[in-house]
Coordinates of C-alpha atoms in Angstrom, one line a residue:
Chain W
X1 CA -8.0 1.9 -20.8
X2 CA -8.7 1.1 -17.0
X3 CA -11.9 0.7 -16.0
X4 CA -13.9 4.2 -16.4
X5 CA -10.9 6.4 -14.9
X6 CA -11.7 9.8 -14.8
X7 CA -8.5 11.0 -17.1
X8 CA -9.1 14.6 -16.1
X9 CA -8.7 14.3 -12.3
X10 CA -5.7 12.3 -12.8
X11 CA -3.8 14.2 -14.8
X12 CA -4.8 17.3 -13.7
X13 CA -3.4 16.3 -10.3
X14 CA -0.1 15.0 -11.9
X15 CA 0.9 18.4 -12.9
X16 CA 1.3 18.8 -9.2
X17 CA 3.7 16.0 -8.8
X18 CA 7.1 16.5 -8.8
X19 CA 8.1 13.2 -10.3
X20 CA 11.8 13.4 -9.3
X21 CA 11.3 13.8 -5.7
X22 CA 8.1 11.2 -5.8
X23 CA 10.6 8.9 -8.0
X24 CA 13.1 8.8 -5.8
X25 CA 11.1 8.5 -2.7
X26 CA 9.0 5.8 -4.5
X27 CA 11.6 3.5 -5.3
X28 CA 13.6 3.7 -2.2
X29 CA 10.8 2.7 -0.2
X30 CA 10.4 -0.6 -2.5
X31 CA 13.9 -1.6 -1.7
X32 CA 13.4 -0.7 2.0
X33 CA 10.3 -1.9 2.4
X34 CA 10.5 -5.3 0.1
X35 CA 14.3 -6.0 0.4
X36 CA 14.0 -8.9 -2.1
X37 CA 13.5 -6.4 -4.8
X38 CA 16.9 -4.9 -3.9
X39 CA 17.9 -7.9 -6.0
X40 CA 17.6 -6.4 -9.4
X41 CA 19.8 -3.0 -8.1
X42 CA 23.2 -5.0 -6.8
X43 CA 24.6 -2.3 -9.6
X44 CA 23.6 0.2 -7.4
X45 CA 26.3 -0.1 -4.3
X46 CA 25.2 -0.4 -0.9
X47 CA 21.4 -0.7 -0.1
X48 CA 21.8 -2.5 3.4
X49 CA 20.4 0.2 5.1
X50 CA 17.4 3.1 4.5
X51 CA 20.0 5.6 5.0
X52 CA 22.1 4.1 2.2
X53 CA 19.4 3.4 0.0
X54 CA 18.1 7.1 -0.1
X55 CA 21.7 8.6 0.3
X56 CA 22.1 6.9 -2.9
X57 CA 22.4 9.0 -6.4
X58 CA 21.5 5.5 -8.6
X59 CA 18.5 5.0 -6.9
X60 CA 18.1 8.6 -7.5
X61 CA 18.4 8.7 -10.9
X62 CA 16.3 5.2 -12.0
X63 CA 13.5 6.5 -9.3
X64 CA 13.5 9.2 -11.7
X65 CA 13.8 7.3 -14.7
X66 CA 10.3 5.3 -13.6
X67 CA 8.4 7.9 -12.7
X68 CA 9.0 9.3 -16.3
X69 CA 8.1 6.3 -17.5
X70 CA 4.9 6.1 -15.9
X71 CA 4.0 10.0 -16.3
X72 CA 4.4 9.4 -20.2
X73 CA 2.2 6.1 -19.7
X74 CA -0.6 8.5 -18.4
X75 CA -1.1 10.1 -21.5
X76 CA -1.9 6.9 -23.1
X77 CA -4.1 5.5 -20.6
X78 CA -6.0 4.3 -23.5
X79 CA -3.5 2.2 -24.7
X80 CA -0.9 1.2 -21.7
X81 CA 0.0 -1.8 -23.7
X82 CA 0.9 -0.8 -26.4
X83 CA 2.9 2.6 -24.3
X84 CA 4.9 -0.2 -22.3
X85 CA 5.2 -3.1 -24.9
X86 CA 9.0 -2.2 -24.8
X87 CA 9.1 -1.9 -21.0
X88 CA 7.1 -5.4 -20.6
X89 CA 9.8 -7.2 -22.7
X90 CA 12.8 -5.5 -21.0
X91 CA 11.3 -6.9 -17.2
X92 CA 10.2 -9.4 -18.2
X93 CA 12.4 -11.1 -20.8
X94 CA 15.6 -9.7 -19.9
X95 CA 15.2 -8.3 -16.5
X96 CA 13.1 -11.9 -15.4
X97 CA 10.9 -9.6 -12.8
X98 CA 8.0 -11.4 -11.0
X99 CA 4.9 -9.1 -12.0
X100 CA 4.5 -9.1 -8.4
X101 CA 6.4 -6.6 -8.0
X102 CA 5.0 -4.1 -10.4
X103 CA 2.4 -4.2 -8.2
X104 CA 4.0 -3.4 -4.9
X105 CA 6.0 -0.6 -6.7
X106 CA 2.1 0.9 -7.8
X107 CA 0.7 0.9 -4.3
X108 CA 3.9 2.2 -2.6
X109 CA 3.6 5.2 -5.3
X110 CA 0.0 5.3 -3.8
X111 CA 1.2 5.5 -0.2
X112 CA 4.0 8.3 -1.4
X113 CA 1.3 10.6 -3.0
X114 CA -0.8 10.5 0.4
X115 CA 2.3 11.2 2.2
X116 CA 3.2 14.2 -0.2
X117 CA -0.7 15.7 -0.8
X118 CA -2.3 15.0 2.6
X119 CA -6.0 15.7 2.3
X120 CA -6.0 16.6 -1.1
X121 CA -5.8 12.5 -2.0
X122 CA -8.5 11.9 -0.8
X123 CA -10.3 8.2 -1.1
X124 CA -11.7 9.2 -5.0
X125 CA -8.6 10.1 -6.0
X126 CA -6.7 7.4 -4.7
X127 CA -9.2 5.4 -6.3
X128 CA -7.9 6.5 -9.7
X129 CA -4.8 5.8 -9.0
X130 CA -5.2 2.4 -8.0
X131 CA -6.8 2.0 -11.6
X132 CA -4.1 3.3 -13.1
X133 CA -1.2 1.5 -11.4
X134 CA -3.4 -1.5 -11.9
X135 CA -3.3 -0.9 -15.5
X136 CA 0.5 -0.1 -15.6
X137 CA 1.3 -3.2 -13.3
X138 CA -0.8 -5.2 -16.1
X139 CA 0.4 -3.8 -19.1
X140 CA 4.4 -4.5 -17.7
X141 CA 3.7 -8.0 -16.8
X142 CA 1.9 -8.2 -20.6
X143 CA 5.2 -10.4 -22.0
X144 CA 4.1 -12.8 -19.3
X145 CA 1.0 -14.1 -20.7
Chain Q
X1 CA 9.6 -12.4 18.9
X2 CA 7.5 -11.9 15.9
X3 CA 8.8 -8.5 15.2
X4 CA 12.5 -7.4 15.8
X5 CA 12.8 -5.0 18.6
X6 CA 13.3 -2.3 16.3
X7 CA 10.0 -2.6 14.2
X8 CA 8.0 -3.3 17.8
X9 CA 9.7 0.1 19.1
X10 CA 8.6 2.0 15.8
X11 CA 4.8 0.5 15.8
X12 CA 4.7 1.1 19.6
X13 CA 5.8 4.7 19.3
X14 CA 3.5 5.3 16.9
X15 CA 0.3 4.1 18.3
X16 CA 1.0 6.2 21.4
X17 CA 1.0 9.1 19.5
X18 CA -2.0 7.9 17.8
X19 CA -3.5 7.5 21.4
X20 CA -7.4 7.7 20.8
X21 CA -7.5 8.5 17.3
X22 CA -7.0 4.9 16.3
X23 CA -10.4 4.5 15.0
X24 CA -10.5 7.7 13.2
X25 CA -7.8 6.4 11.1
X26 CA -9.2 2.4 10.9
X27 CA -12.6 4.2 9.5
X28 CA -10.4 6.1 7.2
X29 CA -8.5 3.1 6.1
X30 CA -12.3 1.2 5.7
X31 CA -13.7 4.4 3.6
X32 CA -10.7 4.5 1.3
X33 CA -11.3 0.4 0.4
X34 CA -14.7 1.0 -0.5
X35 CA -13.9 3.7 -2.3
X36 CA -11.1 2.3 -4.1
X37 CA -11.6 -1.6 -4.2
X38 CA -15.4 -1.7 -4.4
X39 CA -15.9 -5.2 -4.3
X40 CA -15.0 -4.9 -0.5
X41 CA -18.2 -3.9 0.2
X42 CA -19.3 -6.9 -0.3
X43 CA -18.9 -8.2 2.9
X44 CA -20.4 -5.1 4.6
X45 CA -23.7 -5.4 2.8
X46 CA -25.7 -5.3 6.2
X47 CA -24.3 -1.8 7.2
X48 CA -24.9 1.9 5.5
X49 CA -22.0 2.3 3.7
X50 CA -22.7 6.3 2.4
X51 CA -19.9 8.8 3.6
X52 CA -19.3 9.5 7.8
X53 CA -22.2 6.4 8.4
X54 CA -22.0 6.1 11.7
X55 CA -22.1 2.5 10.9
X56 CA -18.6 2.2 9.4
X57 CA -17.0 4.2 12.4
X58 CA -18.7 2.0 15.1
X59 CA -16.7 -1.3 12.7
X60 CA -13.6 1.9 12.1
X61 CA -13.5 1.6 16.2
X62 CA -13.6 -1.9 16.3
X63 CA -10.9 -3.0 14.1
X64 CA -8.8 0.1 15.6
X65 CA -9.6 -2.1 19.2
X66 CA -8.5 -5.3 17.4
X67 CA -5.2 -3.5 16.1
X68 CA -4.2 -1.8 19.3
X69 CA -4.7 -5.4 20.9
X70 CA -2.2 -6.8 18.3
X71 CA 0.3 -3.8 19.1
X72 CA -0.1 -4.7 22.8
X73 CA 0.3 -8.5 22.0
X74 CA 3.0 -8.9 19.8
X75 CA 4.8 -11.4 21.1
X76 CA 1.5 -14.1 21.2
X77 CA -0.5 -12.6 18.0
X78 CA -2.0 -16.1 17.2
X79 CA -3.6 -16.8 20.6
X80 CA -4.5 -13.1 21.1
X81 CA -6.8 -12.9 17.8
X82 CA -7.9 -16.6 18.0
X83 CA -11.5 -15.4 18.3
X84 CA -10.9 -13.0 15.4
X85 CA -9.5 -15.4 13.5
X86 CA -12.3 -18.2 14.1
X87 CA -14.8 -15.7 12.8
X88 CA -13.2 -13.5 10.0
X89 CA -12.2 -17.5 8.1
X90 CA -15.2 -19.6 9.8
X91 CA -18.3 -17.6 10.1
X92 CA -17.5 -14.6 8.0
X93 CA -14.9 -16.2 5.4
X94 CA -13.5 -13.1 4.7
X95 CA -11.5 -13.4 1.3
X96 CA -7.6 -12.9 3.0
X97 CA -7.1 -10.6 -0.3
X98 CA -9.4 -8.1 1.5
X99 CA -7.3 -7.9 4.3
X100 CA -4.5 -7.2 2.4
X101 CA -6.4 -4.1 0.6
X102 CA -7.5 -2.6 3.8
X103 CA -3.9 -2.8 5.6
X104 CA -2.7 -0.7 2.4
X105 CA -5.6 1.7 2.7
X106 CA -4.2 1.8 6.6
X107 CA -0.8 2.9 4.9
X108 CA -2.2 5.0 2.8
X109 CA -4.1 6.7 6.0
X110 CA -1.7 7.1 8.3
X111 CA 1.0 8.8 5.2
X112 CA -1.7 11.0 4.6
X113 CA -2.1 12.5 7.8
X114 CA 1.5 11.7 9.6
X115 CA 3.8 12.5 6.8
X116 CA 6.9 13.3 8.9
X117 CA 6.2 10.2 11.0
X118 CA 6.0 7.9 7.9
X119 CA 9.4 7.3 7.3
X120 CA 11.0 4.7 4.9
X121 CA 11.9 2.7 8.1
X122 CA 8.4 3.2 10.0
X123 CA 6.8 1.9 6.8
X124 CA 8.7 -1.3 6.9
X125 CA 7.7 -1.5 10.3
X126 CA 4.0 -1.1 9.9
X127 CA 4.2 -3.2 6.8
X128 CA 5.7 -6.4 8.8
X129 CA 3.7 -5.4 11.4
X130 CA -0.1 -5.8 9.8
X131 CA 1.3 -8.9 7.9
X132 CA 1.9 -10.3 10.9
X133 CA -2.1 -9.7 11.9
X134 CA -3.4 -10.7 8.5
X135 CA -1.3 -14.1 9.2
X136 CA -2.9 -14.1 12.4
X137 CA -6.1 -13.3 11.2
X138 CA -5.8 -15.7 8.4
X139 CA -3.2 -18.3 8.2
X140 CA -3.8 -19.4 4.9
X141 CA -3.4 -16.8 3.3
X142 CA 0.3 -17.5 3.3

Protein backbone atom coordinates (compact mmCIF):
# COMPACT_ATOMS: atom_id res chain seq x y z
CA UNK A 1 0.00 0.00 0.00
CA UNK A 2 1.34 3.63 -0.26
CA UNK A 3 3.10 4.89 2.28
CA UNK A 4 0.77 5.31 5.53
CA UNK A 5 -2.28 6.73 3.44
CA UNK A 6 -5.12 7.56 5.47
CA UNK A 7 -7.74 5.04 3.38
CA UNK A 8 -10.59 6.68 5.20
CA UNK A 9 -10.19 10.36 4.04
CA UNK A 10 -9.59 9.16 0.66
CA UNK A 11 -12.29 7.30 -0.02
CA UNK A 12 -14.63 8.99 1.93
CA UNK A 13 -13.94 12.03 -0.28
CA UNK A 14 -14.19 9.93 -3.52
CA UNK A 15 -17.82 9.36 -2.89
CA UNK A 16 -18.00 12.96 -3.80
CA UNK A 17 -16.36 12.69 -7.08
CA UNK A 18 -18.24 12.33 -9.92
CA UNK A 19 -15.76 10.31 -11.91
CA UNK A 20 -17.44 10.87 -15.35
CA UNK A 21 -17.17 14.53 -15.39
CA UNK A 22 -13.55 14.35 -13.46
CA UNK A 23 -12.66 11.55 -16.22
CA UNK A 24 -13.37 13.47 -18.90
CA UNK A 25 -12.00 16.69 -17.76
CA UNK A 26 -8.89 14.67 -16.58
CA UNK A 27 -7.93 13.28 -19.70
CA UNK A 28 -8.66 16.15 -21.97
CA UNK A 29 -6.38 18.20 -20.06
CA UNK A 30 -3.46 15.53 -20.64
CA UNK A 31 -3.87 15.71 -24.36
CA UNK A 32 -4.14 19.53 -24.14
CA UNK A 33 -1.68 20.12 -21.88
CA UNK A 34 1.08 17.30 -22.98
CA UNK A 35 0.18 17.04 -26.81
CA UNK A 36 2.64 14.14 -27.21
CA UNK A 37 0.37 11.92 -25.33
CA UNK A 38 -2.31 12.75 -27.98
CA UNK A 39 -0.21 10.05 -29.76
CA UNK A 40 -1.84 6.98 -28.25
CA UNK A 41 -5.63 8.57 -29.22
CA UNK A 42 -5.06 9.14 -33.24
CA UNK A 43 -8.39 6.63 -33.02
CA UNK A 44 -10.08 9.34 -31.47
CA UNK A 45 -10.54 12.00 -34.60
CA UNK A 46 -9.48 15.43 -34.25
CA UNK A 47 -7.58 16.65 -31.06
CA UNK A 48 -5.74 19.74 -32.71
CA UNK A 49 -7.49 21.99 -30.62
CA UNK A 50 -8.92 22.19 -26.71
CA UNK A 51 -12.23 22.81 -28.21
CA UNK A 52 -12.04 19.55 -30.19
CA UNK A 53 -10.50 17.56 -27.68
CA UNK A 54 -13.36 18.19 -25.06
CA UNK A 55 -16.16 18.40 -27.75
CA UNK A 56 -15.02 15.02 -28.24
CA UNK A 57 -17.42 11.86 -27.19
CA UNK A 58 -14.15 9.26 -27.29
CA UNK A 59 -12.25 11.18 -25.07
CA UNK A 60 -15.40 11.22 -23.20
CA UNK A 61 -15.96 7.83 -22.94
CA UNK A 62 -12.05 6.46 -22.22
CA UNK A 63 -11.80 9.61 -19.60
CA UNK A 64 -14.51 7.63 -18.11
CA UNK A 65 -13.28 4.40 -18.68
CA UNK A 66 -9.86 5.55 -16.44
CA UNK A 67 -11.38 7.00 -13.84
CA UNK A 68 -13.27 3.65 -13.25
CA UNK A 69 -10.27 2.12 -13.41
CA UNK A 70 -8.58 4.04 -10.83
CA UNK A 71 -11.88 4.32 -8.48
CA UNK A 72 -11.85 0.41 -8.36
CA UNK A 73 -7.87 0.58 -7.82
CA UNK A 74 -8.78 2.57 -4.56
CA UNK A 75 -10.38 -0.19 -2.94
CA UNK A 76 -7.30 -2.18 -3.24
CA UNK A 77 -4.84 0.24 -2.19
CA UNK A 78 -3.32 -2.48 -0.42
CA UNK A 79 -2.50 -4.30 -3.36
CA UNK A 80 -2.42 -1.80 -6.56
CA UNK A 81 -0.21 -4.37 -8.27
CA UNK A 82 -1.80 -6.91 -8.15
CA UNK A 83 -5.49 -4.60 -8.96
CA UNK A 84 -3.53 -3.27 -12.30
CA UNK A 85 -1.30 -6.31 -13.27
CA UNK A 86 -3.63 -6.54 -16.38
CA UNK A 87 -3.59 -2.69 -16.89
CA UNK A 88 0.42 -2.66 -16.54
CA UNK A 89 0.75 -5.26 -19.31
CA UNK A 90 -1.85 -3.70 -21.69
CA UNK A 91 0.44 -0.01 -21.49
CA UNK A 92 3.04 -1.31 -21.27
CA UNK A 93 3.43 -4.38 -23.54
CA UNK A 94 0.96 -3.62 -26.00
CA UNK A 95 0.21 0.01 -25.73
CA UNK A 96 4.38 0.80 -25.34
CA UNK A 97 3.46 3.96 -22.87
CA UNK A 98 6.44 5.67 -21.32
CA UNK A 99 5.51 5.49 -17.44
CA UNK A 100 6.06 9.02 -17.67
CA UNK A 101 3.06 9.57 -18.50
CA UNK A 102 1.14 7.82 -15.84
CA UNK A 103 2.55 10.17 -13.88
CA UNK A 104 1.46 13.37 -15.57
CA UNK A 105 -2.09 11.81 -15.99
CA UNK A 106 -1.98 11.42 -11.67
CA UNK A 107 -1.06 15.07 -11.03
CA UNK A 108 -3.32 16.53 -13.71
CA UNK A 109 -6.20 14.39 -11.76
CA UNK A 110 -4.69 16.25 -8.74
CA UNK A 111 -5.01 19.69 -10.27
CA UNK A 112 -8.77 18.64 -11.57
CA UNK A 113 -9.89 17.78 -7.94
CA UNK A 114 -8.68 21.29 -6.60
CA UNK A 115 -10.39 22.90 -9.46
CA UNK A 116 -13.68 20.89 -8.79
CA UNK A 117 -13.52 20.97 -4.52
CA UNK A 118 -11.94 24.39 -3.93
CA UNK A 119 -11.03 24.63 -0.21
CA UNK A 120 -12.17 21.40 0.65
CA UNK A 121 -8.64 19.85 -0.93
CA UNK A 122 -6.88 21.26 0.99
CA UNK A 123 -2.83 20.49 1.25
CA UNK A 124 -3.55 16.99 3.62
CA UNK A 125 -5.77 15.85 1.31
CA UNK A 126 -3.99 16.45 -1.71
CA UNK A 127 -1.25 14.91 0.09
CA UNK A 128 -3.12 11.56 -0.16
CA UNK A 129 -3.66 11.84 -3.34
CA UNK A 130 -0.33 12.26 -4.44
CA UNK A 131 0.28 8.90 -2.57
CA UNK A 132 -2.12 7.31 -4.29
CA UNK A 133 -1.56 8.36 -7.89
CA UNK A 134 2.09 7.61 -6.92
CA UNK A 135 1.14 4.18 -6.24
CA UNK A 136 -1.18 3.86 -9.29
CA UNK A 137 1.52 5.53 -11.60
CA UNK A 138 3.97 2.68 -10.12
CA UNK A 139 1.91 -0.24 -10.11
CA UNK A 140 1.02 0.64 -14.22
CA UNK A 141 4.58 1.00 -15.16
CA UNK A 142 5.16 -2.54 -12.92
CA UNK A 143 5.66 -4.65 -16.54
CA UNK A 144 8.50 -2.27 -16.97
CA UNK A 145 10.82 -3.42 -14.45
CA UNK B 1 9.72 34.71 -28.00
CA UNK B 2 9.81 32.10 -25.43
CA UNK B 3 6.13 31.82 -25.26
CA UNK B 4 3.68 32.16 -28.24
CA UNK B 5 1.66 35.25 -28.03
CA UNK B 6 -1.20 33.31 -27.02
CA UNK B 7 0.21 31.57 -23.83
CA UNK B 8 1.99 35.21 -22.85
CA UNK B 9 -1.61 36.85 -23.27
CA UNK B 10 -3.23 34.07 -21.00
CA UNK B 11 -0.33 34.22 -18.18
CA UNK B 12 -0.48 38.08 -18.50
CA UNK B 13 -4.21 38.27 -18.03
CA UNK B 14 -4.01 36.24 -15.35
CA UNK B 15 -1.50 37.76 -13.13
CA UNK B 16 -3.41 41.06 -13.46
CA UNK B 17 -6.18 39.66 -12.01
CA UNK B 18 -4.03 38.11 -9.45
CA UNK B 19 -2.79 41.76 -8.87
CA UNK B 20 -1.39 41.63 -5.13
CA UNK B 21 -2.45 38.30 -4.14
CA UNK B 22 0.59 36.76 -5.85
CA UNK B 23 2.19 35.78 -2.75
CA UNK B 24 -0.93 34.53 -1.10
CA UNK B 25 -1.03 31.91 -3.70
CA UNK B 26 3.21 31.26 -3.94
CA UNK B 27 2.74 30.54 0.05
CA UNK B 28 -0.09 28.38 -0.74
CA UNK B 29 1.74 26.57 -3.47
CA UNK B 30 4.97 26.35 -0.77
CA UNK B 31 2.48 24.93 2.11
CA UNK B 32 0.89 22.39 -0.17
CA UNK B 33 4.79 20.86 -1.11
CA UNK B 34 5.51 20.49 2.35
CA UNK B 35 2.61 19.03 2.99
CA UNK B 36 2.53 16.73 0.17
CA UNK B 37 6.27 16.08 -0.88
CA UNK B 38 7.88 16.35 2.60
CA UNK B 39 11.30 15.94 1.67
CA UNK B 40 11.00 19.60 0.32
CA UNK B 41 11.48 20.74 3.52
CA UNK B 42 14.66 19.91 3.47
CA UNK B 43 15.94 22.87 2.03
CA UNK B 44 13.94 25.10 4.31
CA UNK B 45 15.31 23.75 7.46
CA UNK B 46 16.41 27.31 8.81
CA UNK B 47 12.81 28.65 8.70
CA UNK B 48 9.47 27.68 10.98
CA UNK B 49 7.82 25.59 8.84
CA UNK B 50 4.32 25.10 11.22
CA UNK B 51 0.98 26.36 9.47
CA UNK B 52 0.52 30.49 8.51
CA UNK B 53 4.60 30.91 9.83
CA UNK B 54 5.13 34.02 8.93
CA UNK B 55 8.41 32.75 7.81
CA UNK B 56 7.08 30.82 4.73
CA UNK B 57 4.87 33.90 3.60
CA UNK B 58 7.86 36.41 3.81
CA UNK B 59 9.74 33.27 1.18
CA UNK B 60 5.59 32.88 -0.34
CA UNK B 61 6.22 36.81 -1.26
CA UNK B 62 9.44 36.37 -2.48
CA UNK B 63 9.12 33.78 -5.07
CA UNK B 64 5.57 35.50 -6.00
CA UNK B 65 8.28 38.71 -6.68
CA UNK B 66 10.57 36.32 -8.64
CA UNK B 67 7.45 35.03 -10.77
CA UNK B 68 5.81 38.30 -11.51
CA UNK B 69 9.42 39.37 -12.69
CA UNK B 70 9.43 36.35 -15.14
CA UNK B 71 5.70 37.27 -16.27
CA UNK B 72 7.15 40.83 -16.90
CA UNK B 73 10.34 39.36 -18.61
CA UNK B 74 9.34 36.89 -20.82
CA UNK B 75 11.03 37.54 -23.71
CA UNK B 76 14.76 37.65 -21.78
CA UNK B 77 13.95 34.90 -18.84
CA UNK B 78 17.69 33.73 -18.72
CA UNK B 79 19.32 37.15 -18.12
CA UNK B 80 16.30 38.28 -15.89
CA UNK B 81 16.77 35.33 -13.16
CA UNK B 82 20.61 35.08 -13.70
CA UNK B 83 20.98 35.94 -10.01
CA UNK B 84 18.33 33.49 -9.17
CA UNK B 85 19.70 31.02 -11.04
CA UNK B 86 23.48 31.51 -9.73
CA UNK B 87 22.02 30.89 -6.23
CA UNK B 88 19.12 28.36 -6.38
CA UNK B 89 22.21 25.74 -8.50
CA UNK B 90 25.49 27.39 -6.85
CA UNK B 91 24.92 28.37 -3.35
CA UNK B 92 21.64 26.67 -2.58
CA UNK B 93 21.82 23.58 -5.08
CA UNK B 94 18.41 23.22 -5.04
CA UNK B 95 17.47 19.67 -6.41
CA UNK B 96 15.64 20.90 -10.01
CA UNK B 97 12.96 17.99 -9.01
CA UNK B 98 11.82 20.42 -6.27
CA UNK B 99 11.10 22.95 -8.58
CA UNK B 100 9.06 20.92 -10.55
CA UNK B 101 6.85 19.82 -7.32
CA UNK B 102 6.31 23.35 -6.30
CA UNK B 103 5.16 24.67 -9.88
CA UNK B 104 2.44 21.72 -9.67
CA UNK B 105 1.56 22.73 -6.08
CA UNK B 106 1.21 26.45 -8.00
CA UNK B 107 -1.33 24.56 -10.41
CA UNK B 108 -2.83 22.97 -7.96
CA UNK B 109 -3.34 26.63 -6.07
CA UNK B 110 -4.42 28.67 -8.52
CA UNK B 111 -7.32 25.61 -9.73
CA UNK B 112 -8.34 25.67 -6.36
CA UNK B 113 -9.22 29.10 -5.90
CA UNK B 114 -9.73 30.27 -9.83
CA UNK B 115 -11.74 27.39 -11.09
CA UNK B 116 -13.50 29.20 -13.98
CA UNK B 117 -10.19 30.95 -14.91
CA UNK B 118 -8.32 27.54 -15.05
CA UNK B 119 -9.27 26.48 -18.28
CA UNK B 120 -7.74 23.48 -20.36
CA UNK B 121 -6.02 26.29 -22.44
CA UNK B 122 -4.84 28.56 -19.37
CA UNK B 123 -3.31 25.39 -18.01
CA UNK B 124 -1.14 24.82 -20.95
CA UNK B 125 -0.23 28.18 -20.63
CA UNK B 126 0.87 28.24 -17.08
CA UNK B 127 2.41 24.84 -17.56
CA UNK B 128 4.87 26.16 -20.48
CA UNK B 129 4.99 29.15 -18.76
CA UNK B 130 6.73 27.87 -15.20
CA UNK B 131 8.83 25.37 -17.36
CA UNK B 132 10.17 28.07 -18.92
CA UNK B 133 11.32 29.55 -15.25
CA UNK B 134 12.43 26.21 -13.89
CA UNK B 135 14.71 26.11 -17.25
CA UNK B 136 15.77 29.47 -16.34
CA UNK B 137 16.22 28.78 -12.91
CA UNK B 138 17.94 25.56 -13.68
CA UNK B 139 19.24 24.70 -16.97
CA UNK B 140 20.17 21.34 -16.30
CA UNK B 141 17.42 20.12 -15.45
CA UNK B 142 16.61 19.63 -19.05
Amino acid sequence: MPNGVNKGAVTAFWGKVKVDEVGAESLGRLLVVYPWTQRFFESFGDLSTAEAVFGNAKVKAHGKKVLDSFSEGLNHLDDLKGAFASLSELHCDKLHVDPENFKLLGNVLVVVLARHFGKEFTPELQAEFQKVVTGVANALAHRYH
Amino acid sequence: MVLAPADRAAVLALWRKLGTNVGIYTTEALERTFVAFPSSKAYFLHLNLSPGSAQVRAHGQKVADALTLAVNHLDDLPRTLSALRELHTHKLRVDPVFFKLLCHCQLVTLARHYPGDFSPNMHASLVKFLNHVISALAPSSG
